[in-house]
XYZ file of C-alpha atoms in Angstrom:
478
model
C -9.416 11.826 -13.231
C -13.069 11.604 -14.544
C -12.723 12.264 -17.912
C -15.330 14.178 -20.333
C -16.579 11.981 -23.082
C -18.544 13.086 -25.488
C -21.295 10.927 -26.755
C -19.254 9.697 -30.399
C -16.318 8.552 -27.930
C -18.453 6.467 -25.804
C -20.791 5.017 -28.710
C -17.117 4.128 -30.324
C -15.940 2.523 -27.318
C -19.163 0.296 -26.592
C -19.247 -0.766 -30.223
C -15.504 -1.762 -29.710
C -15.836 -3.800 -26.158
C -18.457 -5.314 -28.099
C -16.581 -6.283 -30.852
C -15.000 -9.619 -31.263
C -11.653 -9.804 -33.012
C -11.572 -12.966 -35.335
C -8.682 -15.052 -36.659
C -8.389 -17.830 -38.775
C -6.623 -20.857 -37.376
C -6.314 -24.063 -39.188
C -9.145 -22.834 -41.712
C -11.557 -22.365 -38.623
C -12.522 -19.043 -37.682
C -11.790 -18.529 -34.013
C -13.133 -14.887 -32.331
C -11.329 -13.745 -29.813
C -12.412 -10.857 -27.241
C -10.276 -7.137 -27.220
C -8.084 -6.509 -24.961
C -9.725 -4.420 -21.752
C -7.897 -1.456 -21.157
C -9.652 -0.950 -18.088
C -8.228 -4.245 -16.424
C -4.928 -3.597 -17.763
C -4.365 -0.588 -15.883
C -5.298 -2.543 -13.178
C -2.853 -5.289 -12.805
C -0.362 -5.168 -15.718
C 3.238 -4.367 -15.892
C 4.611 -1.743 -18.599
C 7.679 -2.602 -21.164
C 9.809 -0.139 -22.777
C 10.938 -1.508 -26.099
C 14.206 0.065 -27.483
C 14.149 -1.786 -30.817
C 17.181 -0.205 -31.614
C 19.081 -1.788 -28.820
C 17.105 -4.732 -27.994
C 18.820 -7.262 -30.550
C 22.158 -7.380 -32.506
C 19.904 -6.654 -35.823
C 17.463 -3.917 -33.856
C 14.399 -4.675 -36.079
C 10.593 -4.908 -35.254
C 10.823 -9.024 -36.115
C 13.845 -9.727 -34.058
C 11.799 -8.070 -30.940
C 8.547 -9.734 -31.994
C 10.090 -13.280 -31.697
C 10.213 -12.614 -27.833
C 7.073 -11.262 -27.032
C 5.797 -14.508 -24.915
C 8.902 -13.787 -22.799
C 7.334 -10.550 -22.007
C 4.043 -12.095 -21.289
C 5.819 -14.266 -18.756
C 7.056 -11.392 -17.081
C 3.687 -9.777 -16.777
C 3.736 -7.406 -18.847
C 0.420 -6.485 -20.181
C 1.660 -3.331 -22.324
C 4.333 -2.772 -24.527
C 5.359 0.994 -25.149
C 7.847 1.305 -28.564
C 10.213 3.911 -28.558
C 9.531 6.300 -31.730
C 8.925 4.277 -34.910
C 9.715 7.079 -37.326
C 12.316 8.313 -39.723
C 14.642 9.934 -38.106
C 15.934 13.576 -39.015
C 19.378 13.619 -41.472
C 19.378 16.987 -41.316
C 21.319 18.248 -37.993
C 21.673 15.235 -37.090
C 23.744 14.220 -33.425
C 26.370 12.647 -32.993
C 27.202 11.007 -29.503
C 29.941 13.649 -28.504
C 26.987 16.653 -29.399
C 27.874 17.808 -33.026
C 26.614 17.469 -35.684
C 26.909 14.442 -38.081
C 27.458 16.433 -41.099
C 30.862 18.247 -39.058
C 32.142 15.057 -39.314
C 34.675 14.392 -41.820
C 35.331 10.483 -42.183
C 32.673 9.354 -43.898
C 32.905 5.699 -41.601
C 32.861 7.901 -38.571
C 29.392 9.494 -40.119
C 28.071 6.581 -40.428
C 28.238 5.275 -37.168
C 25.764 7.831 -35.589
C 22.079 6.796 -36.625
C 20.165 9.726 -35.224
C 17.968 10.431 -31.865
C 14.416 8.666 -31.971
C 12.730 12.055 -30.846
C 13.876 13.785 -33.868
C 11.134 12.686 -36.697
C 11.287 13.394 -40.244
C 7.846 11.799 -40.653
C 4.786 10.838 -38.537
C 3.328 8.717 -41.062
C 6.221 6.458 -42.031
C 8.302 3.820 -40.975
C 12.035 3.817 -39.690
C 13.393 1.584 -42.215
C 16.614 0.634 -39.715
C 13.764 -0.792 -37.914
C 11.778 -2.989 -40.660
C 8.498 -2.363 -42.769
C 5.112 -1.320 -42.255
C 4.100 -5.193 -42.940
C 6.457 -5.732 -40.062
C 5.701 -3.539 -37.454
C 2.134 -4.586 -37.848
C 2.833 -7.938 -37.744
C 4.299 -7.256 -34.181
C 1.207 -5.501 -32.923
C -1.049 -8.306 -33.937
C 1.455 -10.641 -31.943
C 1.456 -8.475 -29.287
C -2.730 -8.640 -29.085
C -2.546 -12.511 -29.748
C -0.411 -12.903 -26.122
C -3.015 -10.026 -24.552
C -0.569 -6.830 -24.691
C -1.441 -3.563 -25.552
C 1.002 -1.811 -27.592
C 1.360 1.885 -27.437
C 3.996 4.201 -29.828
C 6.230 6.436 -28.217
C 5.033 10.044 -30.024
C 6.713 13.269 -30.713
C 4.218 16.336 -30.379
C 6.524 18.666 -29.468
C 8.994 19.255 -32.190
C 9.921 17.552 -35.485
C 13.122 16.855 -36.991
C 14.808 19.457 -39.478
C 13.750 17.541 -42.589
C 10.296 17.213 -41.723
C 7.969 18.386 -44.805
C 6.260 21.001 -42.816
C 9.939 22.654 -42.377
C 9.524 23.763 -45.684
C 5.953 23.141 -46.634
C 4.676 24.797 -43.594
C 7.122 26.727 -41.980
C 4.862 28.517 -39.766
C 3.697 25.578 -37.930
C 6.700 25.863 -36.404
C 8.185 28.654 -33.501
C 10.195 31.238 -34.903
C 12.338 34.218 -33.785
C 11.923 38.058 -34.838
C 13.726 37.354 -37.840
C 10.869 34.917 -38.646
C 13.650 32.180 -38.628
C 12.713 28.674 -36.974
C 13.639 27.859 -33.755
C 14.705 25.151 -31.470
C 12.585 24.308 -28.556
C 13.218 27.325 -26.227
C 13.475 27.143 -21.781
C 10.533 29.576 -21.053
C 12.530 30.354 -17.368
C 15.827 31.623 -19.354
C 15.176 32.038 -23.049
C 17.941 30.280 -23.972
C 17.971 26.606 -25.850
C 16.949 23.619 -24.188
C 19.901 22.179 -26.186
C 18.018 20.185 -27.891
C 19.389 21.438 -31.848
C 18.781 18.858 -33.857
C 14.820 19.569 -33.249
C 12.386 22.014 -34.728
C 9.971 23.734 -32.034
C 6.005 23.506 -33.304
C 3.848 26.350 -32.472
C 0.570 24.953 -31.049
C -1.138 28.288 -31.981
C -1.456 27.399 -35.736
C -4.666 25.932 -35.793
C -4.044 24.108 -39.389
C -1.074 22.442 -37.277
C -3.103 21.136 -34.737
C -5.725 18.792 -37.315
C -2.751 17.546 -39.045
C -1.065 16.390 -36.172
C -4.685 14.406 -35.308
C -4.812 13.546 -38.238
C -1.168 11.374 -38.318
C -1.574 10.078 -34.650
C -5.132 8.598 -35.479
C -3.273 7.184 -38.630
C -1.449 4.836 -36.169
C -4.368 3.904 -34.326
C -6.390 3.142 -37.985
C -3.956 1.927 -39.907
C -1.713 -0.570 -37.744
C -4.207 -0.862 -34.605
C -2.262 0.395 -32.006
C -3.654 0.479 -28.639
C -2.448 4.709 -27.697
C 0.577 6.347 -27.429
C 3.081 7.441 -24.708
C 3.538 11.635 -25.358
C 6.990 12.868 -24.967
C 7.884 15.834 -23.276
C 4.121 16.282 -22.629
C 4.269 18.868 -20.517
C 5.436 21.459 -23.165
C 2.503 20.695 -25.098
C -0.829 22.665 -24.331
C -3.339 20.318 -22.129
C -6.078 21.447 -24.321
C -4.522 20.033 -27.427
C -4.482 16.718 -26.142
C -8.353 16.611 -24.778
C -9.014 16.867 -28.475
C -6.277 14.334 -29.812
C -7.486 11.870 -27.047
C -11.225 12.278 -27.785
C -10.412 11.631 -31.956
C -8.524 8.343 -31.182
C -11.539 7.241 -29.004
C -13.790 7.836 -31.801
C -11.501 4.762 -33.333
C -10.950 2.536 -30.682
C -10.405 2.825 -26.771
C -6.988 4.331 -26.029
C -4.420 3.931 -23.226
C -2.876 7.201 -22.892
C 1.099 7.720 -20.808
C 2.210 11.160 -20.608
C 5.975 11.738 -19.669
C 5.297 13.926 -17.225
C 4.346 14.591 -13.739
C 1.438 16.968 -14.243
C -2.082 16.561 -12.895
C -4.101 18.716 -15.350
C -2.512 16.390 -18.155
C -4.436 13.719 -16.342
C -7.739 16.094 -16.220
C -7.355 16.118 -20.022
C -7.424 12.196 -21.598
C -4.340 10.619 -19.686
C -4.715 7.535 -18.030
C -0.826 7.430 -16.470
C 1.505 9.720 -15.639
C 5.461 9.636 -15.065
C 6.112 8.789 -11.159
C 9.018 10.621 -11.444
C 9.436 12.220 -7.744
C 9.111 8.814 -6.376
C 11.986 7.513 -8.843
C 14.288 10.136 -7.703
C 13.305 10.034 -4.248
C 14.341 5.881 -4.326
C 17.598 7.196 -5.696
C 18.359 9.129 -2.923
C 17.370 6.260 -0.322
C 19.671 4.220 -2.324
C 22.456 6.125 -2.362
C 22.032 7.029 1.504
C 20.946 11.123 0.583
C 17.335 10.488 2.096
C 15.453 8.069 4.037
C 12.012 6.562 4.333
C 10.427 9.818 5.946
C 11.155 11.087 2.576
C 8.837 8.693 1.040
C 6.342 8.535 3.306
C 5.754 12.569 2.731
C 5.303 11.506 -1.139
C 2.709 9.453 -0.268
C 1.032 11.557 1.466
C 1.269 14.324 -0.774
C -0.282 12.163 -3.739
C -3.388 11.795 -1.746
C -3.543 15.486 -2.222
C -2.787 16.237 -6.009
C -4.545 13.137 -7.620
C -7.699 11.532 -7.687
C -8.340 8.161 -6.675
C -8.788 7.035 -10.435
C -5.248 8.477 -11.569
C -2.445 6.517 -12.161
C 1.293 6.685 -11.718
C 4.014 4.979 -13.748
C 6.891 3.487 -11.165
C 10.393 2.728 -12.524
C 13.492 2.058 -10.896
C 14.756 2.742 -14.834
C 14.034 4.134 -18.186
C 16.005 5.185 -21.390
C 16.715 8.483 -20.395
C 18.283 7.253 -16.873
C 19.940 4.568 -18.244
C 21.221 6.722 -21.149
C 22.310 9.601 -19.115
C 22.436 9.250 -15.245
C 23.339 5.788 -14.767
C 22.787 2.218 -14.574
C 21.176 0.300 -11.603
C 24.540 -0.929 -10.979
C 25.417 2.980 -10.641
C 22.716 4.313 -9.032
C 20.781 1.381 -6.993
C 24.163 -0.952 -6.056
C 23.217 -3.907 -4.233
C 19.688 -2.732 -3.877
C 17.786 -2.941 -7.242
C 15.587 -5.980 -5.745
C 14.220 -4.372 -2.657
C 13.331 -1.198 -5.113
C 12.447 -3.051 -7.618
C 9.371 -4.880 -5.769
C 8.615 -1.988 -4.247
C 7.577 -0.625 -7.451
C 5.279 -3.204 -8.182
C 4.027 -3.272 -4.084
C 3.103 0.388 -4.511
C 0.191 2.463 -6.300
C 0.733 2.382 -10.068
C 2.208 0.247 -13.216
C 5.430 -0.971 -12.492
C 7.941 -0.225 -15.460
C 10.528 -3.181 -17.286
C 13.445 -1.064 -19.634
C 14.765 -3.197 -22.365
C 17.663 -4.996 -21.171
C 16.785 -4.466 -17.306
C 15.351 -8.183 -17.393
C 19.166 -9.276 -18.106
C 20.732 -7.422 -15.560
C 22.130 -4.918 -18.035
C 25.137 -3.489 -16.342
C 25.836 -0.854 -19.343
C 24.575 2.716 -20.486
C 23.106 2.081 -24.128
C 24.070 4.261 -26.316
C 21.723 6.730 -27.471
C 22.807 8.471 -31.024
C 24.173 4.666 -31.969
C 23.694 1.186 -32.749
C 24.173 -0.852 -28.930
C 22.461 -4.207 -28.099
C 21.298 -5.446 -24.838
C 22.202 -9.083 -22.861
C 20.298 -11.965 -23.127
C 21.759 -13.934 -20.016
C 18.356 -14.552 -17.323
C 19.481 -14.398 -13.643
C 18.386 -14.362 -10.584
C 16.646 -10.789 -11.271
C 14.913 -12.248 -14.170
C 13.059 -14.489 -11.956
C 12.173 -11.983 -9.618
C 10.626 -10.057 -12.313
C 8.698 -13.060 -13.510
C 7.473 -13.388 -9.902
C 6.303 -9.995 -9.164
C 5.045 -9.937 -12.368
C 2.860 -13.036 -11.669
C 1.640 -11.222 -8.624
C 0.998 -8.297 -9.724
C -1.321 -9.635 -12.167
C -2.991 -12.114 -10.047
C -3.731 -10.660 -6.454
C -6.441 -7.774 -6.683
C -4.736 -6.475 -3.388
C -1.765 -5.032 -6.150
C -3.967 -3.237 -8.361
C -3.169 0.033 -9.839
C -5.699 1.393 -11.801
C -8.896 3.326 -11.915
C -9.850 1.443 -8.936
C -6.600 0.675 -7.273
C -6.411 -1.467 -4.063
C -5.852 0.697 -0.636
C -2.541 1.463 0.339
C -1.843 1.827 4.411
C 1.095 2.881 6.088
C 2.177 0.498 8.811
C 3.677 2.294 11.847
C 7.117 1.082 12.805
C 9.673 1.722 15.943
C 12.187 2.815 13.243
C 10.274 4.659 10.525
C 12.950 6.772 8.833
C 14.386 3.192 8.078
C 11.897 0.552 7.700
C 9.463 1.236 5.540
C 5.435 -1.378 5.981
C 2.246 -0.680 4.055
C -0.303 -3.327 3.137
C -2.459 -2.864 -0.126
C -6.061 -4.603 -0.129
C -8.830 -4.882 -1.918
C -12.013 -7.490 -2.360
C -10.481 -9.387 0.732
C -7.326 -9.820 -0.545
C -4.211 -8.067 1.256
C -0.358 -7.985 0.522
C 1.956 -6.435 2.752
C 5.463 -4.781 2.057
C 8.133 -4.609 4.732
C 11.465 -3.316 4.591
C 14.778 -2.359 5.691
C 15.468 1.206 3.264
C 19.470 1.718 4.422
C 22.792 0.091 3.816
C 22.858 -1.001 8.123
C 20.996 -3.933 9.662
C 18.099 -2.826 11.597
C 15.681 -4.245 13.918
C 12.251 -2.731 14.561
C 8.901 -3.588 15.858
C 6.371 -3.830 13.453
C 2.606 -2.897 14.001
C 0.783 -6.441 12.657
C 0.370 -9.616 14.082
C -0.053 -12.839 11.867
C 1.173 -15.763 10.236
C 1.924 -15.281 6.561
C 3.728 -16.187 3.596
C 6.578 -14.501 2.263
C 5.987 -14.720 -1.404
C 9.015 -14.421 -3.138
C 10.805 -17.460 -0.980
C 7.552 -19.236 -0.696
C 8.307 -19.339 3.094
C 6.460 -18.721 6.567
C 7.019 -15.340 7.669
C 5.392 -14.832 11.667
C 4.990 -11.228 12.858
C 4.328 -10.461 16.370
C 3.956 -7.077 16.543
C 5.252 -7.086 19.833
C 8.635 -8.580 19.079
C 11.465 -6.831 17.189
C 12.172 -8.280 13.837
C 15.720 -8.279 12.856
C 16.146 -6.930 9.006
C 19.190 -7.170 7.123
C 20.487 -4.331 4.691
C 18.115 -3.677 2.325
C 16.071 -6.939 3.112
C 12.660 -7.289 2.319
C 9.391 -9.372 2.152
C 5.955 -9.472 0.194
C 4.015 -11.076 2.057
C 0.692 -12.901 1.897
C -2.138 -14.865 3.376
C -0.432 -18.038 4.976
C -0.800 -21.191 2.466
């Protein structure tokens, strides 16, 4: 949505496309230009680092050595999960208690903590590495042409937090003036979310300070935005402000994980596409069908603007954490949903460990690791990937390419759209159920079907046969 800048934020941001970033290179001084957020959002792919999880020693330098792997699979943006301290102080173990209920002192130790529950915005997790370290990974990240963004927790702090006792009214308390855990506004009751302290976004004082240690970040280690968590509980307002300081630094790519227009109206560039994940869980599992999708669509057209932008995922760390693998919830059909995230509106999403065919729930509360075995889905990744940051027709940004629905004889089934801009066009056709189908298809052409590098004829007057869950991206004949 057309945001409101004020005249310091754009004066910032002209100086900084301007700017040249220079590195030194065998003693010669070589300038490179900033990344452009703009064409980022445009064709680039989306990477959820767990650095946790992603290696057997879950530091920022064992994830930075693969970072050209990334770039290979087209991923123009790397989103960290939180960087921070986490909370000793009530903190979870996997099974819900608390770590401090636990008696064996082994057993204790096994349980590092949630991400989400911070005992410091302006400092390190030292499980992960240093300062000096995480740094270094950003400036790797910038020297293969990917944004990095920091996972951030506005909403509530950890129970060790200095403001818990420094401040103790920048935080949500009861009539007893005792503070709170973050509170369901529908019931009243706990979110369950315990080992979390509930801020109070009235307290003005609260407000600057949390600026204040976000535009740290952005100063300090040159980090490219941030992705908000539980954004949605935090007011919009707040984050018009927080998103206007940042851009007095530097341009700033801005994820909210949420589904929530108005967010969007206030500084976000992307939003959670999380109706169209669950709605490809229920075509997957046989609950729904295309028709299902189709009214999505359509309702989008509705409740954004042409210059918003949804985040697609077949997977994230909450789903994989808690409702499933792909192997659970997409089985034998994570490649047709797969490329349909990256054939529809938006940034496609990679979890860490999806790459490798990860066939496990990580862990959440403790240390896990993830494969490092390519397959066959690895290539597909690199080839969508490679697509979507290549053909114009895929774009899904601020000026995304045109998406069409393409009428079938079977439309609760088979799902065809092309996506084109600046005379470029891709199509997507596909068979959405577990039963081979057959359906006439309104196009006529000769084309190539990208991903088997194969001619792919469509008469739109002649059935085509479709497997289970078979489909094709398809593009101008070679």
């Amino acid at each position: 949505m057309k945001k409101i800048i004020t005249i310091l934020s754009l004066f910032a941001v002209v100086l900084s496309c301007k700017e040249k970033v220079k590195k030194e290179e065998n003693n010669v001084i070589v300038e490179k230009e900033p990344i452009a957020i703009t064409e980022v959002m445009e064709d680039g792919v989306i990477y959820e680092a767990n650095i946790r999880q992603y290696s057997p020693e879950g530091t920022f330098n064992a994830f930075t050595k693969d970072i050209p792997v990334l770039k290979k699979l087209g991923v123009k943006v790397i989103w960290v999960m939180p960087i921070n301290p986490i909370s000793k102080v009530k903190r979870k173990a996997t099974d819900g208690q608390f770590t401090s209920d636990i008696k064996d002192e082994e057993e204790r130790k096994k349980y590092l903590g949630s991400y989400y529950s911070v005992s410091d915005y302006k400092a390190i997790n030292p499980e992960f590495g240093t300062f000096d370290d995480f740094k270094n990974m950003v400036t790797t990240a910038h020297e293969n042409d990917i944004l990095v963004i920091v996972d951030w927790v506005p909403n509530h702090t950890g129970w060790d937090h200095p403001w818990i006792k420094d401040h103790p009214e920048y935080y949500t308390q009861n009539e007893k003036g005792e503070i709170i855990d973050p509170i369901n506004p529908e019931t009243g009751e706990s979110w369950g979310w315990t080992d979390v302290a509930d801020l109070n976004y009235d307290n003005e004082n609260m407000r600057k300070e949390m600026i204040s240690d976000m535009k740290f970040w952005v100063e300090k280690a040159d980090i490219d935005g941030f992705r908000m968590d539980v954004a949605h509980k935090v007011p919009a307002d707040f984050f018009n402000i927080a998103i206007k300081e940042m851009k007095t630094v530097k341009p700033v790519f801005m994820l909210a994980e949420a589904e929530q227009p108005d967010l969007l109206q206030n500084g976000f560039d992307m939003q959670y596409g999380w109706e169209a994940h669950h709605i490809l869980n229920e075509i997957a599992k046989g609950e729904a069908n295309v028709a299902k999708f189709d009214a999505y669509m359509v309702k989008l057209d509705s409740i954004l603007e042409a210059d918003d932008i949804n985040m697609n995922f077949v997977t994230n760390h909450d789903e994989n954490s808690w409702n499933g693998t792909l192997l659970e919830r997409m089985p034998n059909n994570k490649e047709v949903f797969t490329a349909l995230t990256y054939a529809m509106p938006g940034m496609p999403l990679i979890y860490s460990g999806q790459e490798y065919d990860m066939e496990h729930r990580l862990r959440f509360f403790e240390k896990d690791t993830i494969p490092k075995a390519k397959g066959e889905y690895f290539t597909l990744l690199e080839k969508l990937g490679e697509l979507k940051n290549t053909n114009p027709a895929l774009n899904g940004g601020k000026d995304a390419a045109k998406y069409t629905r393409i009428s079938t004889s079977n439309n609760e089934t088979t799902l065809a759209f092309k996506r084109d801009k600046d005379g470029e066009t891709v199509y997507f056709i596909a068979n959405l159920s577990d039963k081979e189908q057959e359906a006439t298809i309104a196009i006529t052409g000769d084309f190539t079907d990208y991903i088997s590098n194969t001619a792919f004829k469509i008469d739109e007057k002649v059935a085509v046969k479709l497997a289970p869950w078979e489909y094709h991206i398809l593009t101008a004949k070679k």
